[in-house]
CSV table of C-alpha atoms in Angstrom, one decimal:
chain,number,residue,atom,x,y,z
M,1,UNK,CA,20.8,12.0,-14.2
M,2,UNK,CA,17.2,13.2,-14.5
M,3,UNK,CA,17.1,12.3,-18.2
M,4,UNK,CA,18.2,8.7,-17.5
M,5,UNK,CA,15.8,8.4,-14.6
M,6,UNK,CA,12.9,9.6,-16.8
M,7,UNK,CA,13.9,7.2,-19.6
M,8,UNK,CA,14.0,4.2,-17.2
M,9,UNK,CA,10.6,5.2,-15.7
M,10,UNK,CA,9.0,5.3,-19.2
M,11,UNK,CA,10.2,1.8,-19.9
M,12,UNK,CA,9.0,0.4,-16.6
M,13,UNK,CA,5.7,2.3,-16.7
M,14,UNK,CA,4.9,1.5,-20.3
M,15,UNK,CA,1.2,1.0,-21.2
M,16,UNK,CA,1.9,-2.8,-20.8
M,17,UNK,CA,2.1,-2.4,-17.0
M,18,UNK,CA,-1.1,-0.4,-16.8
M,19,UNK,CA,-3.0,-3.0,-18.8
M,20,UNK,CA,-1.4,-5.8,-16.8
M,21,UNK,CA,-2.6,-4.3,-13.5
M,22,UNK,CA,-6.1,-3.7,-14.8
M,23,UNK,CA,-6.2,-7.2,-16.5
M,24,UNK,CA,-5.0,-9.1,-13.4
M,25,UNK,CA,-7.4,-7.2,-11.2
M,26,UNK,CA,-10.3,-8.2,-13.5
M,27,UNK,CA,-9.1,-11.8,-13.8
M,28,UNK,CA,-8.9,-12.2,-10.0
M,29,UNK,CA,-12.3,-10.5,-9.5
M,30,UNK,CA,-13.9,-13.0,-11.8
M,31,UNK,CA,-11.9,-16.0,-10.5
M,32,UNK,CA,-12.9,-15.2,-6.9
M,33,UNK,CA,-16.5,-14.4,-7.9
M,34,UNK,CA,-16.0,-10.8,-6.8
M,35,UNK,CA,-15.0,-11.6,-3.2
M,36,UNK,CA,-14.5,-7.8,-2.8
M,37,UNK,CA,-18.3,-7.6,-2.8
M,38,UNK,CA,-19.4,-11.0,-1.4
M,39,UNK,CA,-17.2,-10.8,1.7
M,40,UNK,CA,-17.3,-7.1,2.5
M,41,UNK,CA,-19.1,-8.0,5.8
M,42,UNK,CA,-16.3,-10.4,6.8
M,43,UNK,CA,-13.7,-7.7,6.0
M,44,UNK,CA,-15.2,-5.3,8.4
M,45,UNK,CA,-15.5,-7.8,11.2
M,46,UNK,CA,-12.0,-9.3,10.8
M,47,UNK,CA,-10.4,-5.9,10.7
M,48,UNK,CA,-11.1,-5.3,14.4
M,49,UNK,CA,-9.6,-8.7,15.5
M,50,UNK,CA,-7.1,-7.8,18.2
M,51,UNK,CA,-5.6,-11.3,18.9
M,52,UNK,CA,-1.8,-11.1,18.8
M,53,UNK,CA,1.2,-13.1,20.1
M,54,UNK,CA,4.8,-12.5,20.9
M,55,UNK,CA,5.6,-13.4,17.3
M,56,UNK,CA,2.7,-11.8,15.5
M,57,UNK,CA,0.7,-8.6,15.6
M,58,UNK,CA,-3.1,-8.4,15.7
M,59,UNK,CA,-5.2,-8.1,12.5
M,60,UNK,CA,-6.0,-4.5,13.5
M,61,UNK,CA,-2.3,-3.7,14.0
M,62,UNK,CA,-1.6,-5.4,10.6
M,63,UNK,CA,-4.2,-3.4,8.7
M,64,UNK,CA,-2.8,-0.3,10.5
M,65,UNK,CA,0.7,-1.1,9.4
M,66,UNK,CA,-0.6,-1.8,5.9
M,67,UNK,CA,-2.6,1.5,5.8
M,68,UNK,CA,0.5,3.2,7.1
M,69,UNK,CA,2.2,2.1,3.9
M,70,UNK,CA,-0.8,2.7,1.6
M,71,UNK,CA,-2.1,6.0,3.1
M,72,UNK,CA,0.7,8.5,2.3
M,73,UNK,CA,1.5,11.3,0.0
M,74,UNK,CA,-0.2,9.4,-2.8
M,75,UNK,CA,-3.5,10.2,-1.2
M,76,UNK,CA,-2.9,13.9,-1.3
M,77,UNK,CA,-0.1,14.8,-3.7
M,78,UNK,CA,-0.7,11.7,-5.8
M,79,UNK,CA,-4.3,12.5,-6.4
M,80,UNK,CA,-3.3,16.0,-7.4
M,81,UNK,CA,-0.8,14.8,-10.0
M,82,UNK,CA,-3.3,12.4,-11.4
M,83,UNK,CA,-5.8,15.2,-12.0
M,84,UNK,CA,-3.0,17.6,-13.2
M,85,UNK,CA,-1.8,15.2,-15.9
M,86,UNK,CA,-4.9,13.1,-16.6
M,87,UNK,CA,-7.8,15.4,-15.8
M,88,UNK,CA,-10.8,14.7,-13.5
M,89,UNK,CA,-11.4,11.4,-15.3
M,90,UNK,CA,-8.3,10.0,-13.7
M,91,UNK,CA,-10.2,9.9,-10.4
M,92,UNK,CA,-12.6,7.3,-11.9
M,93,UNK,CA,-9.8,5.1,-13.0
M,94,UNK,CA,-8.3,5.3,-9.5
M,95,UNK,CA,-11.7,4.0,-8.3
M,96,UNK,CA,-11.6,1.2,-10.9
M,97,UNK,CA,-8.1,0.2,-9.8
M,98,UNK,CA,-9.2,0.1,-6.2
M,99,UNK,CA,-12.2,-2.1,-6.9
M,100,UNK,CA,-10.3,-4.5,-9.1
M,101,UNK,CA,-7.2,-4.2,-7.0
M,102,UNK,CA,-9.0,-5.4,-3.9
M,103,UNK,CA,-9.1,-8.9,-5.4
M,104,UNK,CA,-5.4,-8.7,-6.3
M,105,UNK,CA,-4.6,-7.5,-2.8
M,106,UNK,CA,-6.5,-10.5,-1.3
M,107,UNK,CA,-4.4,-12.9,-3.4
M,108,UNK,CA,-1.0,-11.4,-2.4
M,109,UNK,CA,-1.8,-10.9,1.2
M,110,UNK,CA,-3.2,-14.5,1.6
M,111,UNK,CA,0.1,-15.8,0.0
M,112,UNK,CA,2.1,-13.7,2.4
M,113,UNK,CA,0.3,-15.4,5.3
M,114,UNK,CA,0.6,-18.9,3.9
M,115,UNK,CA,4.3,-18.8,3.4
M,116,UNK,CA,5.3,-16.7,6.3
M,117,UNK,CA,8.1,-17.8,8.7
M,118,UNK,CA,9.3,-17.0,12.2
M,119,UNK,CA,12.6,-15.3,12.3
M,120,UNK,CA,14.2,-13.8,15.4
M,121,UNK,CA,11.0,-14.3,17.3
M,122,UNK,CA,8.8,-12.4,14.8
M,123,UNK,CA,6.7,-13.3,11.8
M,124,UNK,CA,8.3,-12.4,8.5
M,125,UNK,CA,6.8,-12.8,5.0
M,126,UNK,CA,6.2,-11.3,1.7
M,127,UNK,CA,6.7,-12.0,-2.1
M,128,UNK,CA,10.3,-13.1,-1.7
M,129,UNK,CA,9.1,-15.8,0.8
M,130,UNK,CA,6.2,-17.1,-1.3
M,131,UNK,CA,8.2,-17.0,-4.5
M,132,UNK,CA,10.8,-19.3,-3.0
M,133,UNK,CA,8.5,-21.6,-1.0
M,134,UNK,CA,5.5,-21.5,-3.4
M,135,UNK,CA,7.2,-21.4,-6.8
M,136,UNK,CA,10.5,-22.9,-5.7
M,137,UNK,CA,12.5,-20.3,-7.7
M,138,UNK,CA,15.2,-19.1,-5.4
M,139,UNK,CA,16.9,-16.7,-7.8
M,140,UNK,CA,13.7,-14.9,-8.6
M,141,UNK,CA,12.9,-14.6,-4.9
M,142,UNK,CA,16.3,-13.1,-4.2
M,143,UNK,CA,15.8,-10.7,-7.2
M,144,UNK,CA,12.5,-9.5,-5.8
M,145,UNK,CA,14.1,-9.0,-2.3
M,146,UNK,CA,17.0,-7.0,-3.7
M,147,UNK,CA,14.7,-4.8,-5.8
M,148,UNK,CA,12.4,-4.2,-2.8
M,149,UNK,CA,15.3,-3.3,-0.5
M,150,UNK,CA,16.4,-0.7,-3.1
M,151,UNK,CA,12.9,0.5,-3.7
M,152,UNK,CA,11.6,0.8,-0.2
M,153,UNK,CA,14.9,1.4,1.4
M,154,UNK,CA,16.2,4.1,-1.0
M,155,UNK,CA,13.8,5.2,-3.8
M,156,UNK,CA,10.4,5.5,-2.1
M,157,UNK,CA,11.1,7.3,1.3
M,158,UNK,CA,12.1,10.5,-0.6
M,159,UNK,CA,8.7,10.9,-2.2
M,160,UNK,CA,7.1,11.0,1.2
M,161,UNK,CA,9.6,13.3,2.8
M,162,UNK,CA,9.6,15.6,-0.2
M,163,UNK,CA,5.8,16.2,0.0
M,164,UNK,CA,6.0,16.5,3.8
M,165,UNK,CA,8.7,19.2,3.7
M,166,UNK,CA,7.1,21.0,0.8
M,167,UNK,CA,3.7,21.3,2.6
M,168,UNK,CA,5.4,22.4,5.9
M,169,UNK,CA,7.4,25.1,3.9
M,170,UNK,CA,4.2,26.3,2.3
M,171,UNK,CA,2.2,26.3,5.6
M,172,UNK,CA,4.8,27.4,8.2
M,173,UNK,CA,7.7,28.7,6.1
M,174,UNK,CA,10.1,26.2,7.7
M,175,UNK,CA,13.1,25.2,5.7
M,176,UNK,CA,13.0,21.7,4.1
M,177,UNK,CA,16.4,21.1,5.7
M,178,UNK,CA,15.1,21.8,9.2
M,179,UNK,CA,11.8,19.7,8.9
M,180,UNK,CA,13.8,17.0,7.1
M,181,UNK,CA,16.3,16.6,9.9
M,182,UNK,CA,13.5,16.6,12.5
M,183,UNK,CA,11.7,13.8,10.6
M,184,UNK,CA,14.9,11.7,10.4
M,185,UNK,CA,15.6,12.1,14.1
M,186,UNK,CA,12.1,10.9,15.1
M,187,UNK,CA,12.3,8.2,12.5
M,188,UNK,CA,15.5,6.9,13.9
M,189,UNK,CA,14.0,6.5,17.4
M,190,UNK,CA,11.1,4.4,15.9
M,191,UNK,CA,12.9,2.1,13.5
M,192,UNK,CA,15.6,1.2,16.0
M,193,UNK,CA,12.7,-0.1,18.2
M,194,UNK,CA,11.7,-2.9,15.7
M,195,UNK,CA,8.4,-4.1,14.2
M,196,UNK,CA,6.4,-4.0,17.4
M,197,UNK,CA,7.1,-0.3,17.9
M,198,UNK,CA,6.2,0.3,14.3
M,199,UNK,CA,2.9,-1.6,14.7
M,200,UNK,CA,2.0,0.1,18.0
M,201,UNK,CA,2.7,3.6,16.5
M,202,UNK,CA,0.7,2.8,13.4
M,203,UNK,CA,-2.2,1.4,15.4
M,204,UNK,CA,-2.6,4.8,17.2
M,205,UNK,CA,-1.7,7.2,14.4
M,206,UNK,CA,-3.4,5.7,11.3
M,207,UNK,CA,-7.0,5.6,12.4
M,208,UNK,CA,-6.9,9.1,13.9
M,209,UNK,CA,-5.2,10.7,10.9
M,210,UNK,CA,-7.5,9.1,8.3
M,211,UNK,CA,-10.7,9.9,10.2
M,212,UNK,CA,-9.6,13.5,10.8
M,213,UNK,CA,-8.8,14.0,7.2
M,214,UNK,CA,-12.1,12.6,5.9
M,215,UNK,CA,-14.0,14.9,8.4
M,216,UNK,CA,-12.2,17.9,6.9
M,217,UNK,CA,-13.1,16.7,3.4
M,218,UNK,CA,-16.8,16.3,4.3
M,219,UNK,CA,-16.9,19.8,5.7
M,220,UNK,CA,-15.4,21.2,2.4
M,221,UNK,CA,-17.9,19.1,0.3
M,222,UNK,CA,-21.0,20.0,2.4
M,223,UNK,CA,-20.1,23.7,2.1
M,224,UNK,CA,-20.1,23.3,-1.6
M,225,UNK,CA,-22.8,20.6,-1.8
M,226,UNK,CA,-24.7,22.3,-4.7
M,227,UNK,CA,-21.7,21.6,-6.9
M,228,UNK,CA,-21.4,17.9,-6.0
M,229,UNK,CA,-23.6,16.5,-8.8
M,230,UNK,CA,-21.7,18.5,-11.4
M,231,UNK,CA,-18.3,17.3,-10.1
M,232,UNK,CA,-19.4,13.6,-10.1
M,233,UNK,CA,-20.7,14.1,-13.7
M,234,UNK,CA,-17.4,15.7,-14.7
M,235,UNK,CA,-15.4,12.7,-13.3
M,236,UNK,CA,-17.5,10.2,-15.3
M,237,UNK,CA,-17.7,12.2,-18.5
M,238,UNK,CA,-14.0,12.9,-18.5
M,239,UNK,CA,-13.1,9.2,-17.8
M,240,UNK,CA,-14.8,8.1,-21.0
M,241,UNK,CA,-13.8,11.1,-23.2
M,242,UNK,CA,-17.3,12.6,-23.3
M,243,UNK,CA,-16.4,16.0,-21.8
M,244,UNK,CA,-15.6,18.7,-24.3
M,245,UNK,CA,-12.6,20.0,-22.5
M,246,UNK,CA,-11.0,16.6,-21.5
M,247,UNK,CA,-12.3,14.4,-24.3
M,248,UNK,CA,-8.9,14.3,-26.0
M,249,UNK,CA,-6.9,13.0,-23.0
M,250,UNK,CA,-8.8,9.8,-22.2
M,251,UNK,CA,-5.6,7.8,-22.5
M,252,UNK,CA,-3.8,10.1,-20.0
M,253,UNK,CA,-6.8,9.7,-17.7
M,254,UNK,CA,-6.5,5.9,-17.7
M,255,UNK,CA,-2.7,6.0,-17.5
M,256,UNK,CA,-2.5,8.4,-14.6
M,257,UNK,CA,-5.5,7.0,-12.8
M,258,UNK,CA,-4.1,3.5,-12.7
M,259,UNK,CA,-0.5,4.7,-12.1
M,260,UNK,CA,-1.5,6.8,-9.1
M,261,UNK,CA,-4.1,4.3,-8.0
M,262,UNK,CA,-1.4,1.6,-7.7
M,263,UNK,CA,1.0,4.0,-6.1
M,264,UNK,CA,-1.6,4.9,-3.4
M,265,UNK,CA,-3.3,1.6,-2.7
M,266,UNK,CA,-0.3,-0.6,-3.7
M,267,UNK,CA,-2.5,-3.5,-5.0
M,268,UNK,CA,-0.3,-6.0,-6.8
M,269,UNK,CA,2.9,-4.0,-5.9
M,270,UNK,CA,4.0,-6.6,-3.3
M,271,UNK,CA,4.2,-4.3,-0.3
M,272,UNK,CA,0.9,-5.3,1.4
M,273,UNK,CA,2.0,-9.0,2.0
M,274,UNK,CA,4.7,-7.9,4.3
M,275,UNK,CA,2.3,-6.4,6.9
M,276,UNK,CA,-0.2,-9.3,6.2
M,277,UNK,CA,2.4,-11.9,7.1
M,278,UNK,CA,3.1,-10.3,10.4
M,279,UNK,CA,-0.5,-10.9,11.6
M,280,UNK,CA,-1.6,-13.7,14.1
M,281,UNK,CA,-4.6,-15.4,12.4
M,282,UNK,CA,-6.0,-18.9,12.2
M,283,UNK,CA,-6.5,-18.9,8.4
M,284,UNK,CA,-4.6,-16.9,5.7
M,285,UNK,CA,-7.8,-15.9,4.0
M,286,UNK,CA,-8.7,-13.8,7.0
M,287,UNK,CA,-5.8,-11.5,6.6
M,288,UNK,CA,-6.3,-11.5,2.8
M,289,UNK,CA,-9.8,-10.1,3.3
M,290,UNK,CA,-8.6,-7.5,5.8
M,291,UNK,CA,-5.9,-6.3,3.4
M,292,UNK,CA,-8.4,-6.2,0.6
M,293,UNK,CA,-10.5,-3.9,2.7
M,294,UNK,CA,-7.5,-1.6,3.4
M,295,UNK,CA,-7.5,-0.9,-0.4
M,296,UNK,CA,-11.1,0.4,-0.1
M,297,UNK,CA,-10.2,2.6,2.8
M,298,UNK,CA,-7.1,4.0,1.0
M,299,UNK,CA,-8.7,4.8,-2.3
M,300,UNK,CA,-12.5,4.9,-2.0
M,301,UNK,CA,-12.3,7.0,1.2
M,302,UNK,CA,-9.0,8.9,1.6
M,303,UNK,CA,-8.1,9.5,-2.1
M,304,UNK,CA,-11.8,10.3,-2.9
M,305,UNK,CA,-11.7,12.9,0.0
M,306,UNK,CA,-8.8,14.6,-1.7
M,307,UNK,CA,-10.3,14.4,-5.2
M,308,UNK,CA,-13.6,15.9,-4.1
M,309,UNK,CA,-11.9,18.8,-2.2
M,310,UNK,CA,-9.8,19.7,-5.2
M,311,UNK,CA,-12.5,19.3,-7.9
M,312,UNK,CA,-15.4,20.9,-5.9
M,313,UNK,CA,-13.4,24.0,-5.2
M,314,UNK,CA,-11.9,24.2,-8.7
M,315,UNK,CA,-8.4,24.4,-7.2
M,316,UNK,CA,-6.4,22.5,-9.9
M,317,UNK,CA,-4.5,22.7,-13.2
M,318,UNK,CA,-4.7,20.2,-16.0
M,319,UNK,CA,-1.7,20.1,-18.4
M,320,UNK,CA,-1.2,16.7,-20.1
M,321,UNK,CA,2.4,15.7,-20.6
M,322,UNK,CA,3.7,17.1,-23.8
M,323,UNK,CA,0.4,18.9,-24.3
M,324,UNK,CA,-1.2,22.3,-24.0
M,325,UNK,CA,-2.7,23.5,-20.7
M,326,UNK,CA,-6.5,22.8,-20.4
M,327,UNK,CA,-7.1,24.3,-16.9
M,328,UNK,CA,-4.8,26.9,-15.3
M,329,UNK,CA,-6.6,28.0,-12.1
M,330,UNK,CA,-3.5,27.8,-10.0
M,331,UNK,CA,-1.1,29.4,-12.4
M,332,UNK,CA,2.4,27.9,-12.3
M,333,UNK,CA,1.9,25.8,-9.1
M,334,UNK,CA,3.6,22.4,-9.3
M,335,UNK,CA,1.2,19.5,-8.9
M,336,UNK,CA,1.3,18.3,-5.4
M,337,UNK,CA,0.0,19.0,-1.8
M,338,UNK,CA,-0.4,22.6,-2.7
M,339,UNK,CA,-3.5,21.8,-4.7
M,340,UNK,CA,-5.2,20.4,-1.6
M,341,UNK,CA,-3.9,23.2,0.6
M,342,UNK,CA,-5.4,25.7,-1.8
M,343,UNK,CA,-8.7,23.8,-1.9
M,344,UNK,CA,-9.1,23.9,1.9
M,345,UNK,CA,-7.8,27.4,2.0
M,346,UNK,CA,-10.5,28.6,-0.4
M,347,UNK,CA,-13.3,27.5,2.0
M,348,UNK,CA,-11.5,27.8,5.4
M,349,UNK,CA,-9.2,30.9,4.9
M,350,UNK,CA,-6.1,30.7,7.1
M,351,UNK,CA,-6.6,27.0,7.9
M,352,UNK,CA,-6.0,25.2,4.6
M,353,UNK,CA,-2.3,25.1,4.5
M,354,UNK,CA,-1.7,24.2,8.2
M,355,UNK,CA,-4.4,21.5,8.2
M,356,UNK,CA,-3.1,19.7,5.1
M,357,UNK,CA,0.5,20.1,6.2
M,358,UNK,CA,-0.2,18.5,9.6
M,359,UNK,CA,-2.2,15.7,8.0
M,360,UNK,CA,0.5,15.1,5.5
M,361,UNK,CA,3.1,14.9,8.3
M,362,UNK,CA,1.2,12.0,9.8
M,363,UNK,CA,0.4,10.4,6.4
M,364,UNK,CA,3.9,10.5,5.1
M,365,UNK,CA,5.7,9.7,8.3
M,366,UNK,CA,3.7,6.4,8.9
M,367,UNK,CA,4.3,5.5,5.3
M,368,UNK,CA,8.1,6.0,5.7
M,369,UNK,CA,7.9,3.7,8.8
M,370,UNK,CA,6.1,1.0,6.7
M,371,UNK,CA,8.7,1.3,4.0
M,372,UNK,CA,11.5,0.6,6.5
M,373,UNK,CA,9.7,-2.5,7.8
M,374,UNK,CA,9.4,-3.8,4.2
M,375,UNK,CA,13.1,-3.1,3.5
M,376,UNK,CA,14.2,-4.8,6.7
M,377,UNK,CA,12.0,-7.8,6.0
M,378,UNK,CA,13.6,-8.4,2.6
M,379,UNK,CA,17.1,-7.8,4.0
M,380,UNK,CA,16.4,-10.5,6.5
M,381,UNK,CA,15.4,-12.8,3.7
M,382,UNK,CA,18.6,-12.1,1.8
M,383,UNK,CA,20.7,-12.7,4.9
M,384,UNK,CA,19.0,-16.0,5.5
M,385,UNK,CA,19.9,-17.9,8.7
M,386,UNK,CA,22.8,-15.6,9.3
M,387,UNK,CA,22.0,-12.3,11.0
M,388,UNK,CA,24.5,-9.8,9.6
M,389,UNK,CA,24.0,-7.0,12.0
M,390,UNK,CA,26.2,-4.6,9.9
M,391,UNK,CA,23.8,-4.9,7.0
M,392,UNK,CA,20.9,-3.9,9.3
M,393,UNK,CA,22.7,-0.8,10.4
M,394,UNK,CA,23.8,0.0,6.9
M,395,UNK,CA,20.1,-0.1,5.8
M,396,UNK,CA,19.1,2.2,8.7
M,397,UNK,CA,21.8,4.7,7.7
M,398,UNK,CA,20.9,4.6,3.9
M,399,UNK,CA,17.2,4.8,4.7
M,400,UNK,CA,17.5,7.8,6.9
M,401,UNK,CA,20.0,9.5,4.5
M,402,UNK,CA,17.6,9.0,1.5
M,403,UNK,CA,14.7,10.3,3.5
M,404,UNK,CA,16.7,13.5,4.2
M,405,UNK,CA,17.9,13.7,0.6
M,406,UNK,CA,14.4,13.4,-0.8
M,407,UNK,CA,13.1,16.1,1.5
M,408,UNK,CA,15.3,18.7,-0.2
M,409,UNK,CA,15.2,17.5,-3.8
M,410,UNK,CA,12.8,18.6,-6.5
M,411,UNK,CA,9.3,16.9,-6.4
M,412,UNK,CA,9.7,15.8,-10.1
M,413,UNK,CA,12.8,13.7,-9.4
M,414,UNK,CA,11.5,12.3,-6.1
M,415,UNK,CA,8.2,11.1,-7.8
M,416,UNK,CA,10.1,9.6,-10.8
M,417,UNK,CA,12.4,7.6,-8.5
M,418,UNK,CA,9.4,6.5,-6.5
M,419,UNK,CA,7.5,5.4,-9.7
M,420,UNK,CA,10.6,3.3,-10.7
M,421,UNK,CA,10.5,1.5,-7.3
M,422,UNK,CA,6.8,0.9,-7.4
M,423,UNK,CA,6.8,-0.3,-11.0
M,424,UNK,CA,9.7,-2.6,-10.6
M,425,UNK,CA,8.1,-4.3,-7.7
M,426,UNK,CA,4.8,-4.6,-9.4
M,427,UNK,CA,6.2,-6.3,-12.5
M,428,UNK,CA,8.0,-8.9,-10.4
M,429,UNK,CA,5.2,-9.5,-7.9
M,430,UNK,CA,2.3,-9.8,-10.4
M,431,UNK,CA,4.1,-12.4,-12.5
M,432,UNK,CA,4.7,-14.4,-9.3
M,433,UNK,CA,1.2,-14.4,-8.0
M,434,UNK,CA,-0.2,-15.4,-11.4
M,435,UNK,CA,1.7,-18.6,-11.1
M,436,UNK,CA,0.3,-19.1,-7.5
M,437,UNK,CA,-3.3,-18.6,-8.5
M,438,UNK,CA,-4.4,-22.2,-8.1
M,439,UNK,CA,-3.4,-22.7,-4.4
M,440,UNK,CA,-4.7,-19.3,-3.4
M,441,UNK,CA,-8.2,-20.0,-4.9
M,442,UNK,CA,-8.2,-23.3,-3.1
M,443,UNK,CA,-7.5,-21.5,0.2
M,444,UNK,CA,-10.4,-19.1,-0.5
M,445,UNK,CA,-12.7,-22.1,-1.1
M,446,UNK,CA,-11.6,-23.8,2.1
M,447,UNK,CA,-12.3,-20.6,4.1
M,448,UNK,CA,-15.7,-20.3,2.5
M,449,UNK,CA,-16.5,-24.0,3.1
M,450,UNK,CA,-15.6,-23.8,6.8
M,451,UNK,CA,-17.6,-20.5,7.2
M,452,UNK,CA,-20.6,-22.2,5.6
M,453,UNK,CA,-20.3,-25.1,8.1
M,454,UNK,CA,-20.5,-22.6,10.9
M,455,UNK,CA,-16.8,-23.0,11.9
M,456,UNK,CA,-14.2,-20.4,12.7
M,457,UNK,CA,-11.9,-21.2,9.7
M,458,UNK,CA,-8.5,-22.9,10.6
M,459,UNK,CA,-5.9,-23.5,7.9
M,460,UNK,CA,-4.4,-26.9,7.3
M,461,UNK,CA,-2.0,-26.9,4.3
M,462,UNK,CA,-1.6,-30.7,4.2
M,463,UNK,CA,-5.4,-31.2,3.7
M,464,UNK,CA,-5.3,-28.8,0.8
M,465,UNK,CA,-2.1,-30.3,-0.7
M,466,UNK,CA,-0.1,-27.0,-0.3
M,467,UNK,CA,3.6,-27.5,0.1
M,468,UNK,CA,6.1,-25.1,1.5
M,469,UNK,CA,3.8,-23.7,4.3
M,470,UNK,CA,6.4,-24.6,6.9
M,471,UNK,CA,5.1,-22.5,9.8
M,472,UNK,CA,1.5,-23.9,9.4
M,473,UNK,CA,2.7,-27.5,9.1
M,474,UNK,CA,5.3,-27.5,11.9
M,475,UNK,CA,4.7,-24.6,14.3
M,476,UNK,CA,1.1,-23.5,14.3
M,477,UNK,CA,-1.0,-24.9,17.2
M,478,UNK,CA,-4.4,-25.8,15.9
M,479,UNK,CA,-7.3,-25.0,18.3
M,480,UNK,CA,-8.4,-28.6,18.3
M,481,UNK,CA,-4.9,-30.1,18.8
M,482,UNK,CA,-5.3,-30.8,22.5
M,483,UNK,CA,-8.6,-32.7,21.9
M,484,UNK,CA,-7.0,-34.9,19.2
M,485,UNK,CA,-4.0,-35.4,21.4
M,486,UNK,CA,-6.2,-36.7,24.2
M,487,UNK,CA,-8.1,-39.0,21.9
M,488,UNK,CA,-5.0,-40.5,20.2
M,489,UNK,CA,-2.5,-40.3,23.1
M,490,UNK,CA,0.1,-38.5,20.8
M,491,UNK,CA,1.0,-35.0,20.1
M,492,UNK,CA,-0.1,-33.7,16.8
M,493,UNK,CA,0.5,-30.0,17.4
M,494,UNK,CA,1.6,-28.1,14.4
């Protein structure tokens, strides 16, 4: 079983996917004139928009839902594995993936908004929707939806629960079976409450957990501030093969930096558009910018916090795959949350393991919630107009069962299954958004033109010649609709 899973993972995560992710990020950065820099002010302002409706959540709730999916075990255990297999230089390539990935994240999130629909009184959207409506390729949309249901409904939850139970075992000596069952019980209460309950939970938990974790990281860094310049130098020299110890593994640094960068920030993976589509906004580009900013928060802040804690305390091993050990500070410890726990423990004795365990509980739990929302959205797409209630309950059962299964399996198998899910979605989604580049860039130009004219941008797909944006054409009520109705004597509400 493990041999087959490893073989499949190596095919999906060949160097081709790594270069595709980097190349697409660079392409969109240039094509959008580096919007991730030009519009960083707008990103911050739009993020705190709290306008919502019965069908849609606010931008703040949407970014909280998105961060719930992005900020998870990848930010703690994922960073540790990147360093363990790619050396300190992998951190630099995670930063590169975040910077370039912000433009990719903008594209896919904007598309999620453009082609969203209202189903069962709630906004739904994502790659399956924009593949069908934007590209007009139904079979490809169904394929993505099926892959996503399998990935987010079965393969990915176990990665999160595995790290959670491992950290709790290390900190409190609680059996993975016990903590796994508790997680599943609480999870059941939330997912049976629907997207609104997920959004409200994420809105409260995500900001608190992220800020608290970064504060702990700052304490660790400041207590070792004299070593910070050396650590930054090590990251950069290792990234380009200039360091004596890590010079021979530059390929591994790039591979693991990009691989874990995508796993953590999800740029191009196709998960972000699901949360983006749920938002109530007047222009799709607004949510695109908000989701681009969430990638910065995930990698440049939270992942960097983990990386600096691990590197500045020296609590890590580096053993490239199929290679000899380069650093063995932690002996035989398996790469994962234990690295971060040891890093905090070395500075704050007695607090390291519990602090990281509690943080990871929140990180992973909110990510598991986000995965369920994505799986449910794609199941709704597959079911179409018919609501097959039995399939929804089956998904809930499988999801909870796989969460429990992952909590007691080996970390290696859990991560490999998760990588297969992430990689499969990324291949399908990136190909799709490349074919939808033209309309997305037109939407960005429209947003910028309205901003330049001093307006609050409002989206009109007909004016831009964009077809398939059914909600925006037929249901969205433009702010100036009442004025035009009064002037013409007819209703033009959309």
